[in-house]
Short mmCIF file of C-alpha atoms in Angstrom, two decimals:
data_model
loop_
_atom_site.label_atom_id
_atom_site.label_comp_id
_atom_site.label_asym_id
_atom_site.label_seq_id
_atom_site.Cartn_x
_atom_site.Cartn_y
_atom_site.Cartn_z
CA MET A 720 -16.23 107.24 57.22
CA ALA A 721 -18.91 105.18 55.44
CA SER A 722 -22.25 104.69 57.14
CA THR A 723 -23.06 101.14 58.13
CA ILE A 724 -26.37 101.86 59.84
CA GLU A 725 -28.67 98.87 59.60
CA PRO A 726 -32.10 99.32 57.95
CA PRO A 727 -35.17 99.91 60.17
CA VAL A 728 -36.36 96.75 61.89
CA ASP A 729 -39.88 97.15 60.47
CA PHE A 730 -38.50 96.21 57.08
CA ASP A 731 -36.08 93.37 57.71
CA LEU A 732 -34.06 92.23 54.75
CA PRO A 733 -35.10 88.87 53.29
CA GLU A 734 -33.45 85.59 54.16
CA GLU A 735 -31.10 83.86 51.72
CA SER A 736 -33.88 81.59 50.41
CA LYS A 737 -35.93 84.62 49.47
CA MET A 738 -32.91 86.33 47.96
CA THR A 739 -32.40 83.27 45.76
CA LYS A 740 -35.94 83.65 44.42
CA LEU A 741 -35.47 87.38 43.85
CA ALA A 742 -32.09 86.88 42.21
CA SER A 743 -33.43 84.17 39.90
CA ALA A 744 -36.33 86.35 38.76
CA SER A 745 -34.08 89.37 38.28
CA VAL A 746 -31.43 87.45 36.31
CA LEU A 747 -34.10 85.85 34.10
CA ALA A 748 -35.78 89.18 33.39
CA THR A 749 -32.46 90.92 32.72
CA ALA A 750 -31.20 88.07 30.53
CA LEU A 751 -34.27 88.14 28.31
CA GLU A 752 -34.34 91.95 28.18
CA TRP A 753 -30.71 92.11 27.08
CA PHE A 754 -31.15 89.13 24.78
CA ASP A 755 -33.73 91.20 22.95
CA PHE A 756 -31.59 94.34 22.95
CA LEU A 757 -28.27 92.70 22.03
CA ILE A 758 -29.39 90.34 19.28
CA TYR A 759 -29.77 93.60 17.38
CA SER A 760 -26.05 94.15 17.93
CA THR A 761 -25.21 90.74 16.42
CA ALA A 762 -27.63 91.23 13.53
CA SER A 763 -26.11 94.67 12.85
CA ALA A 764 -22.70 93.10 12.43
CA LEU A 765 -23.87 90.17 10.31
CA VAL A 766 -26.98 90.93 8.27
CA PHE A 767 -28.70 94.33 8.62
CA GLY A 768 -26.37 95.96 6.10
CA HIS A 769 -27.60 93.48 3.46
CA ILE A 770 -31.30 93.74 4.38
CA PHE A 771 -31.82 97.42 5.11
CA PHE A 772 -28.87 99.17 3.38
CA PRO A 773 -28.20 97.11 0.23
CA SER A 774 -27.02 100.12 -1.77
CA LEU A 775 -24.06 100.66 0.59
CA ASP A 776 -21.16 98.28 0.07
CA GLY A 777 -18.56 96.93 2.50
CA ALA A 778 -17.60 99.11 5.44
CA LEU A 779 -20.19 101.79 4.60
CA GLY A 780 -23.03 99.30 4.95
CA THR A 781 -21.63 98.09 8.25
CA ILE A 782 -21.25 101.66 9.52
CA ALA A 783 -24.85 102.45 8.55
CA SER A 784 -26.01 99.27 10.25
CA PHE A 785 -24.10 100.14 13.42
CA GLY A 786 -25.61 103.62 13.17
CA THR A 787 -29.08 102.17 13.68
CA LEU A 788 -27.63 100.21 16.61
CA ALA A 789 -26.56 103.52 18.17
CA VAL A 790 -30.11 104.94 17.84
CA GLY A 791 -31.31 102.58 20.58
CA PHE A 792 -28.67 103.95 22.91
CA ILE A 793 -29.77 107.52 22.25
CA ALA A 794 -33.26 106.62 23.54
CA ARG A 795 -31.93 104.92 26.67
CA PRO A 796 -31.50 108.08 28.80
CA VAL A 797 -35.09 109.05 28.01
CA GLY A 798 -36.27 105.63 29.18
CA GLY A 799 -34.12 105.99 32.29
CA ILE A 800 -35.52 109.43 33.11
CA ILE A 801 -39.14 108.33 32.69
CA ALA A 802 -38.68 105.11 34.64
CA GLY A 803 -36.60 106.86 37.30
CA ALA A 804 -39.25 109.49 37.94
CA LEU A 805 -41.97 106.82 38.21
CA GLY A 806 -39.83 104.36 40.15
CA ASP A 807 -38.82 106.85 42.83
CA ARG A 808 -42.45 107.88 43.37
CA PHE A 809 -44.54 104.77 42.77
CA GLY A 810 -42.13 101.86 43.30
CA ARG A 811 -39.31 99.98 41.62
CA LYS A 812 -41.30 97.06 40.24
CA GLY A 813 -43.81 98.81 37.93
CA PRO A 814 -41.32 100.45 35.54
CA LEU A 815 -39.32 97.21 35.41
CA VAL A 816 -42.34 95.22 34.27
CA ALA A 817 -43.39 97.91 31.78
CA SER A 818 -39.89 97.92 30.29
CA MET A 819 -40.06 94.19 29.63
CA VAL A 820 -43.41 94.42 27.86
CA ILE A 821 -42.22 97.35 25.70
CA MET A 822 -38.98 95.58 24.84
CA GLY A 823 -40.70 92.31 23.94
CA LEU A 824 -43.16 93.95 21.56
CA ALA A 825 -40.51 96.14 19.89
CA THR A 826 -38.16 93.19 19.36
CA ALA A 827 -40.87 91.00 17.84
CA SER A 828 -41.81 93.83 15.46
CA ILE A 829 -38.22 93.94 14.12
CA GLY A 830 -38.50 90.24 13.31
CA MET A 831 -41.51 91.01 11.10
CA LEU A 832 -40.10 94.01 9.22
CA PRO A 833 -39.84 93.73 5.42
CA GLY A 834 -36.49 94.68 3.91
CA TYR A 835 -35.41 97.56 1.67
CA ASP A 836 -36.10 95.55 -1.49
CA THR A 837 -39.76 95.28 -0.48
CA ILE A 838 -40.74 98.70 0.90
CA GLY A 839 -37.74 100.88 0.09
CA ILE A 840 -36.75 103.69 2.44
CA TRP A 841 -39.55 102.77 4.86
CA ALA A 842 -37.61 99.66 5.83
CA PRO A 843 -34.72 101.48 7.59
CA ILE A 844 -37.16 104.09 8.95
CA LEU A 845 -39.27 101.41 10.63
CA LEU A 846 -36.13 99.64 11.83
CA ILE A 847 -34.90 102.84 13.48
CA THR A 848 -38.33 103.43 15.05
CA ALA A 849 -38.41 99.94 16.55
CA ARG A 850 -34.84 100.39 17.79
CA LEU A 851 -35.84 103.64 19.51
CA VAL A 852 -38.60 101.81 21.34
CA GLN A 853 -36.12 99.11 22.33
CA GLY A 854 -33.90 101.83 23.72
CA LEU A 855 -36.72 103.22 25.84
CA GLY A 856 -37.40 99.75 27.22
CA VAL A 857 -33.84 98.84 28.14
CA GLY A 858 -33.25 102.35 29.50
CA ALA A 859 -36.02 101.73 32.02
CA GLN A 860 -34.93 98.19 32.86
CA TRP A 861 -31.46 98.42 34.39
CA GLY A 862 -32.34 100.72 37.27
CA GLY A 863 -35.39 98.67 38.26
CA ALA A 864 -33.56 95.34 38.15
CA THR A 865 -30.56 96.75 40.01
CA LEU A 866 -32.59 98.27 42.83
CA LEU A 867 -34.76 95.17 43.07
CA LEU A 868 -31.68 93.26 44.23
CA THR A 869 -29.49 95.89 45.92
CA GLU A 870 -32.37 97.25 48.02
CA HIS A 871 -33.42 93.74 49.06
CA SER A 872 -29.95 92.32 49.69
CA PRO A 873 -28.16 91.92 53.04
CA ILE A 874 -25.89 94.91 53.56
CA ARG A 875 -22.71 92.85 53.52
CA ARG A 876 -23.61 90.98 50.32
CA ARG A 877 -24.86 93.92 48.30
CA GLY A 878 -22.00 93.79 45.82
CA PHE A 879 -22.54 90.10 45.12
CA TYR A 880 -26.30 90.33 44.62
CA GLY A 881 -25.99 93.53 42.59
CA SER A 882 -23.53 91.78 40.30
CA LEU A 883 -26.18 89.19 39.44
CA VAL A 884 -28.08 91.88 37.52
CA GLN A 885 -24.97 92.31 35.39
CA LEU A 886 -24.81 88.53 35.05
CA GLY A 887 -28.22 88.66 33.39
CA THR A 888 -26.72 90.89 30.71
CA VAL A 889 -24.02 88.30 30.02
CA ALA A 890 -26.58 85.51 29.91
CA GLY A 891 -28.59 87.49 27.36
CA ILE A 892 -25.51 87.83 25.13
CA ILE A 893 -24.67 84.15 25.33
CA ILE A 894 -28.24 83.08 24.57
CA GLY A 895 -28.51 85.57 21.69
CA ASN A 896 -25.22 84.63 20.04
CA ALA A 897 -25.89 80.92 20.60
CA PHE A 898 -29.27 81.39 18.92
CA PHE A 899 -27.62 82.97 15.87
CA LEU A 900 -24.90 80.31 15.87
CA CYS A 901 -27.44 77.48 15.80
CA ILE A 902 -29.25 79.10 12.90
CA LEU A 903 -26.00 79.62 10.96
CA LEU A 904 -25.03 75.99 11.52
CA PHE A 905 -28.31 74.60 10.18
CA VAL A 906 -29.20 76.97 7.33
CA ASP A 907 -27.11 78.30 4.47
CA GLU A 908 -26.19 81.97 4.10
CA ASP A 909 -29.02 82.75 1.67
CA ALA A 910 -31.63 81.27 4.01
CA PHE A 911 -30.10 83.11 6.96
CA ILE A 912 -30.40 86.45 5.15
CA ALA A 913 -33.89 85.61 3.83
CA TRP A 914 -35.52 84.53 7.10
CA GLY A 915 -33.14 82.92 9.60
CA TRP A 916 -32.10 86.16 11.30
CA ARG A 917 -35.77 86.89 12.13
CA VAL A 918 -36.25 83.89 14.44
CA PRO A 919 -34.38 85.33 17.48
CA PHE A 920 -36.33 88.59 17.22
CA LEU A 921 -39.71 86.87 17.11
CA SER A 922 -38.84 85.08 20.35
CA GLY A 923 -38.92 88.49 22.04
CA LEU A 924 -42.59 87.86 22.83
CA LEU A 925 -41.37 85.59 25.64
CA LEU A 926 -40.34 88.71 27.50
CA VAL A 927 -43.95 89.85 27.77
CA ALA A 928 -44.83 86.63 29.60
CA VAL A 929 -41.86 87.05 31.94
CA GLY A 930 -42.97 90.60 32.70
CA ILE A 931 -46.36 89.33 33.82
CA PHE A 932 -44.65 86.66 35.97
CA VAL A 933 -42.45 89.24 37.68
CA GLN A 934 -45.46 91.45 38.37
CA MET A 935 -47.23 88.58 40.11
CA LYS A 936 -44.32 87.09 42.08
CA ILE A 937 -41.93 89.84 43.15
CA GLU A 938 -42.48 92.15 46.12
CA GLU A 939 -41.60 95.82 46.30
CA THR A 940 -38.21 96.54 47.86
CA PRO A 941 -37.88 97.11 51.65
CA VAL A 942 -36.22 100.47 50.99
CA PHE A 943 -39.19 101.76 48.99
CA LYS A 944 -41.67 100.33 51.51
CA SER A 945 -39.84 102.15 54.29
CA MET A 946 -39.75 105.40 52.34
CA GLN A 947 -43.43 105.04 51.43
CA ALA A 948 -44.51 104.33 55.03
CA LYS A 949 -42.54 107.31 56.32
CA ALA A 950 -44.05 109.62 53.70
CA GLN A 951 -47.58 108.40 54.44
CA ALA A 952 -47.08 108.90 58.16
CA GLU A 953 -45.92 112.46 57.58
CA THR A 954 -48.70 113.33 55.10
CA ALA A 955 -51.69 111.64 56.78
CA GLY A 956 -51.83 108.72 54.37
CA LYS A 957 -51.38 110.69 51.16
CA GLU A 958 -49.28 109.46 48.25
CA MET A 959 -45.51 109.78 48.01
CA PRO A 960 -44.40 113.39 47.49
CA LYS A 961 -43.28 114.18 43.96
CA VAL A 962 -39.52 114.65 43.65
CA SER A 963 -38.37 117.53 41.46
CA LEU A 964 -36.18 116.04 38.75
CA LEU A 965 -34.59 119.41 38.05
CA GLY A 966 -33.91 119.75 41.75
CA ALA A 967 -32.38 116.28 41.82
CA VAL A 968 -30.12 117.17 38.89
CA ARG A 969 -29.09 120.46 40.51
CA ARG A 970 -28.16 118.77 43.79
CA TYR A 971 -26.70 115.53 42.44
CA TRP A 972 -25.33 116.55 39.04
CA ARG A 973 -21.83 115.65 40.18
CA GLN A 974 -22.84 112.09 41.12
CA ILE A 975 -24.78 111.67 37.85
CA LEU A 976 -21.75 112.72 35.81
CA GLN A 977 -19.47 110.53 37.95
CA ALA A 978 -21.72 107.54 37.31
CA ALA A 979 -21.76 108.27 33.57
CA GLY A 980 -17.98 108.62 33.48
CA ALA A 981 -17.51 105.45 35.51
CA PHE A 982 -19.45 103.48 32.92
CA PHE A 983 -17.56 104.91 29.93
CA VAL A 984 -14.81 102.35 29.39
CA VAL A 985 -17.01 99.57 30.80
CA ASN A 986 -19.69 100.02 28.18
CA GLY A 987 -17.42 101.08 25.32
CA THR A 988 -15.06 98.10 25.53
CA PHE A 989 -18.00 95.76 26.04
CA TYR A 990 -19.50 96.65 22.66
CA VAL A 991 -16.11 96.68 20.97
CA MET A 992 -15.59 93.10 22.16
CA ILE A 993 -19.06 91.61 21.63
CA SER A 994 -20.25 93.50 18.53
CA GLY A 995 -17.43 95.36 16.83
CA MET A 996 -15.26 92.27 17.05
CA LEU A 997 -17.81 90.18 15.12
CA SER A 998 -17.47 92.56 12.17
CA TYR A 999 -13.70 93.07 12.56
CA GLY A 1000 -12.96 89.36 12.92
CA THR A 1001 -14.78 88.50 9.69
CA ALA A 1002 -14.03 91.54 7.51
CA ASN A 1003 -10.47 92.37 8.62
CA VAL A 1004 -8.98 89.24 10.18
CA GLY A 1005 -10.57 86.69 7.84
CA LEU A 1006 -12.31 84.39 10.32
CA SER A 1007 -15.75 82.96 9.51
CA GLN A 1008 -18.96 84.23 11.08
CA THR A 1009 -19.54 80.98 12.95
CA THR A 1010 -15.98 80.97 14.29
CA MET A 1011 -16.24 84.54 15.57
CA ILE A 1012 -19.62 83.94 17.21
CA MET A 1013 -18.27 80.84 18.93
CA ILE A 1014 -15.20 82.71 20.18
CA VAL A 1015 -17.29 85.61 21.50
CA CYS A 1016 -19.75 83.22 23.20
CA LEU A 1017 -16.99 81.25 24.91
CA ALA A 1018 -15.19 84.41 26.05
CA VAL A 1019 -18.37 86.02 27.39
CA ALA A 1020 -19.26 82.77 29.19
CA THR A 1021 -16.22 83.26 31.47
CA GLN A 1022 -18.01 86.28 32.94
CA ILE A 1023 -20.59 83.96 34.49
CA PHE A 1024 -17.86 83.31 37.06
CA THR A 1025 -15.84 86.53 37.05
CA ILE A 1026 -18.68 89.05 37.44
CA PRO A 1027 -20.08 87.59 40.70
CA TYR A 1028 -16.53 86.95 41.93
CA PHE A 1029 -15.57 90.60 41.64
CA GLY A 1030 -18.97 91.67 42.97
CA ALA A 1031 -18.37 89.56 46.09
CA TRP A 1032 -14.79 90.84 46.31
CA SER A 1033 -16.15 94.39 46.46
CA ASP A 1034 -18.18 93.36 49.52
CA ARG A 1035 -14.90 92.75 51.34
CA HIS A 1036 -12.66 95.49 49.95
CA GLY A 1037 -14.94 98.26 48.67
CA ARG A 1038 -16.18 99.18 45.20
CA ARG A 1039 -13.93 102.08 44.22
CA LYS A 1040 -10.52 100.41 44.60
CA ILE A 1041 -11.31 97.36 42.46
CA PHE A 1042 -13.00 99.57 39.85
CA LEU A 1043 -9.87 101.72 39.54
CA VAL A 1044 -7.60 98.69 39.20
CA GLY A 1045 -9.82 97.30 36.43
CA THR A 1046 -9.74 100.65 34.61
CA VAL A 1047 -5.94 100.86 34.64
CA LEU A 1048 -5.51 97.26 33.51
CA MET A 1049 -8.00 97.75 30.68
CA ALA A 1050 -5.93 100.67 29.38
CA VAL A 1051 -2.76 98.58 29.62
CA TRP A 1052 -4.44 95.73 27.70
CA ALA A 1053 -5.74 97.94 24.85
CA PHE A 1054 -2.78 97.38 22.50
CA PRO A 1055 -1.97 93.72 23.36
CA PHE A 1056 -5.65 92.96 22.83
CA PHE A 1057 -5.51 93.85 19.14
CA TRP A 1058 -2.03 92.42 18.66
CA LEU A 1059 -3.46 89.01 19.53
CA VAL A 1060 -6.64 89.49 17.49
CA ASP A 1061 -4.69 90.58 14.41
CA THR A 1062 -2.82 87.26 14.34
CA GLY A 1063 -6.00 85.62 13.06
CA ASN A 1064 -5.30 82.61 15.29
CA PRO A 1065 -8.68 81.60 16.86
CA VAL A 1066 -6.99 80.54 20.13
CA LEU A 1067 -5.18 83.87 20.50
CA VAL A 1068 -8.31 85.80 19.51
CA GLY A 1069 -10.20 83.92 22.22
CA LEU A 1070 -7.44 84.59 24.75
CA SER A 1071 -7.49 88.31 23.99
CA LEU A 1072 -11.25 88.45 24.55
CA ILE A 1073 -11.15 86.38 27.74
CA VAL A 1074 -8.52 88.66 29.31
CA GLY A 1075 -10.38 91.77 28.14
CA LEU A 1076 -13.71 90.57 29.48
CA THR A 1077 -12.13 89.56 32.81
CA LEU A 1078 -10.82 93.10 33.22
CA HIS A 1079 -14.25 94.33 32.20
CA ALA A 1080 -15.80 92.18 34.96
CA MET A 1081 -13.58 93.87 37.56
CA MET A 1082 -15.58 97.03 36.90
CA PHE A 1083 -18.93 95.60 35.82
CA GLY A 1084 -19.30 93.32 38.86
CA PRO A 1085 -19.20 96.02 41.60
CA GLN A 1086 -20.97 98.63 39.48
CA ALA A 1087 -24.56 98.02 40.59
CA ALA A 1088 -23.70 98.37 44.28
CA LEU A 1089 -21.46 101.37 43.60
CA PHE A 1090 -24.23 103.23 41.78
CA ALA A 1091 -26.90 102.33 44.36
CA GLU A 1092 -24.72 103.68 47.17
CA MET A 1093 -24.11 106.98 45.36
CA PHE A 1094 -27.71 108.26 45.60
CA PRO A 1095 -30.36 108.69 48.34
CA ALA A 1096 -33.44 106.46 48.24
CA ASP A 1097 -35.86 109.08 46.88
CA ILE A 1098 -33.85 109.80 43.70
CA ARG A 1099 -31.86 106.55 43.40
CA TYR A 1100 -33.79 105.09 40.46
CA PHE A 1101 -33.56 108.37 38.57
CA GLY A 1102 -29.93 109.19 39.39
CA ALA A 1103 -28.45 105.73 38.86
CA SER A 1104 -30.44 105.17 35.65
CA LEU A 1105 -29.56 108.55 34.15
CA GLY A 1106 -25.83 108.16 34.87
CA PHE A 1107 -25.81 104.63 33.48
CA GLN A 1108 -27.77 105.50 30.34
CA LEU A 1109 -25.92 108.74 29.52
CA ALA A 1110 -22.71 106.76 29.19
CA SER A 1111 -24.48 104.22 26.99
CA VAL A 1112 -25.08 106.91 24.36
CA PHE A 1113 -21.51 108.15 24.04
CA ALA A 1114 -19.54 105.03 24.94
CA GLY A 1115 -21.88 102.14 24.12
CA GLY A 1116 -24.00 102.58 21.05
CA LEU A 1117 -21.38 104.59 19.19
CA ALA A 1118 -18.45 102.30 20.06
CA PRO A 1119 -18.82 99.73 17.22
CA MET A 1120 -19.47 102.48 14.67
CA ILE A 1121 -16.47 104.47 15.94
CA MET A 1122 -14.36 101.30 15.82
CA VAL A 1123 -15.22 100.53 12.18
CA SER A 1124 -14.81 104.21 11.21
CA LEU A 1125 -11.40 104.49 12.90
CA ILE A 1126 -10.11 101.37 11.16
CA GLU A 1127 -11.52 102.50 7.82
CA PHE A 1128 -9.94 105.96 8.21
CA THR A 1129 -6.55 104.98 9.69
CA GLY A 1130 -6.13 101.48 8.29
CA THR A 1131 -4.89 100.17 11.65
CA SER A 1132 -6.41 98.69 14.81
CA ALA A 1133 -4.00 100.82 16.86
CA SER A 1134 -6.49 103.67 16.53
CA VAL A 1135 -9.12 101.60 18.35
CA SER A 1136 -6.60 100.80 21.11
CA ALA A 1137 -6.04 104.55 21.54
CA TYR A 1138 -9.82 105.01 21.69
CA ILE A 1139 -10.05 102.44 24.51
CA ILE A 1140 -7.28 104.22 26.44
CA ALA A 1141 -9.10 107.56 26.07
CA MET A 1142 -12.28 106.02 27.50
CA ALA A 1143 -10.26 104.48 30.35
CA ILE A 1144 -8.85 107.91 31.27
CA ILE A 1145 -12.38 109.34 31.50
CA THR A 1146 -13.49 106.44 33.69
CA PHE A 1147 -10.45 106.65 35.97
CA ILE A 1148 -11.03 110.37 36.64
CA ALA A 1149 -14.74 109.80 37.31
CA VAL A 1150 -14.25 106.87 39.71
CA TYR A 1151 -11.29 108.48 41.48
CA THR A 1152 -13.50 111.45 42.40
CA ILE A 1153 -16.37 109.30 43.72
CA LYS A 1154 -16.78 109.35 47.49
CA GLU A 1155 -16.74 105.73 48.63
CA ARG A 1156 -19.96 104.90 50.52
CA PHE A 1157 -19.16 101.23 50.97
CA GLN A 1158 -22.04 99.43 52.76
CA ALA A 1159 -23.96 102.70 53.10
CA ASN A 1160 -27.48 102.77 54.53
CA LEU A 1161 -29.72 102.67 51.43
CA HIS A 1162 -32.77 103.79 53.44
CA GLU A 1163 -31.50 107.37 53.72
CA THR A 1164 -33.50 109.91 51.71
CA THR A 1165 -32.42 113.38 50.61
CA ARG A 1166 -34.11 114.82 53.69
CA ASP A 1167 -32.37 112.33 55.99
CA ILE A 1168 -28.99 113.26 54.52
CA GLU A 1169 -29.70 116.99 54.89
CA GLU A 1170 -30.68 116.51 58.55
CA ARG A 1171 -27.61 114.37 59.24
CA GLU A 1172 -25.28 116.84 57.58
CA ALA A 1173 -26.86 119.73 59.50
CA SER A 1174 -26.43 117.82 62.76
CA GLU A 1175 -22.81 116.99 61.96
CA ALA A 1176 -22.12 120.63 61.07
CA ALA A 1177 -23.61 121.68 64.41
CA GLY A 1178 -21.51 119.11 66.24
CA VAL A 1179 -24.53 117.01 67.24
CA GLU A 1180 -24.39 113.24 66.86
CA HIS A 1181 -27.09 112.14 64.40
CA VAL A 1182 -29.05 108.98 65.21
#
């Protein structure tokens, strides 16, 4: 039976007006962070092959470009581990702010990089280096933004407020693609390749300013305050005890792997639809770049409504059930999705993406609350971040490259549909094995759980 113990009265949860302020700041920070990270995805599909890999033609150039996209995902678990260790000991806000500053500077540096024709092999090397730094930044961001909202939110609206972090991701995609679309509409292809693609990256400096704003305006979460006060009371005012990361992995390895598996089809299909589809729609289906960007933007925009809807739905019916339904339906949709895309009809392509992204929202909306409820307070930043970011390596960054490679090797989109189904099977198994802790008490630490379990084993009611 799930615990519904209310948080300690010394750290009352904020009122709705304060939650609105917190949610607005979190969505803005997340939107700009993911704008910076995901404009790289769009640029990889449209232009990086020409700028940084001019000697590779056609699909090979696109695969190489998507390979540098994957590099950022490889760095994400490292960012999650570092931020998780700091966030569980010193607070949720600091690593979040640091991630925004790092991301902003790395993104702006990409906008200033010379191409292969100017500095040769150093161009892709510097691009990969900047992408690694981006990966560190975004790896640190998700856990901080998620806990900022889930640990502040009223217990019975945790799914809804947690989903707003995911909404920031969607907003970042829409802003990024809209930025590229505006540039493509007002400059010709030569100008776009020469300098137009750089403009969105240079705007990454805005994220540094937002990071400073968040540092000044946002309070630490009630859960961390409670944990900090308890630790100080037990240690005569000393700092928070250091949590052993190896110990956390040994005790919670199952939950970390479950979280990673749960995110597999969520992240993989997301990048197939928002990045891989930009390349596939232009190179294989024959639609123009502007048409594909417009279709992707319009389809992603529907998630502004569906993500919070399914997040709120999970507050009434639990996280696990809706996640499993979304996983099954995504597997069922894998083949019809490409059947519609392969028609080349823009309306049917848009319909396929809207349905796919709605099924994606069934999982993405409740995910933040699900992950927060899987871990105790003292390792939550670390555990949730590591699970989330591990999946991003194998199912996120590699997905567009795997998609292009599968189509190039097999000559049919059916191979990508099979790939989606394989990811859905992994996710279904992972989520099915998760113990539902719907509306769990987020204030519980590892020690609290051990004491409660010992009391329950001894037949003593734990208060």
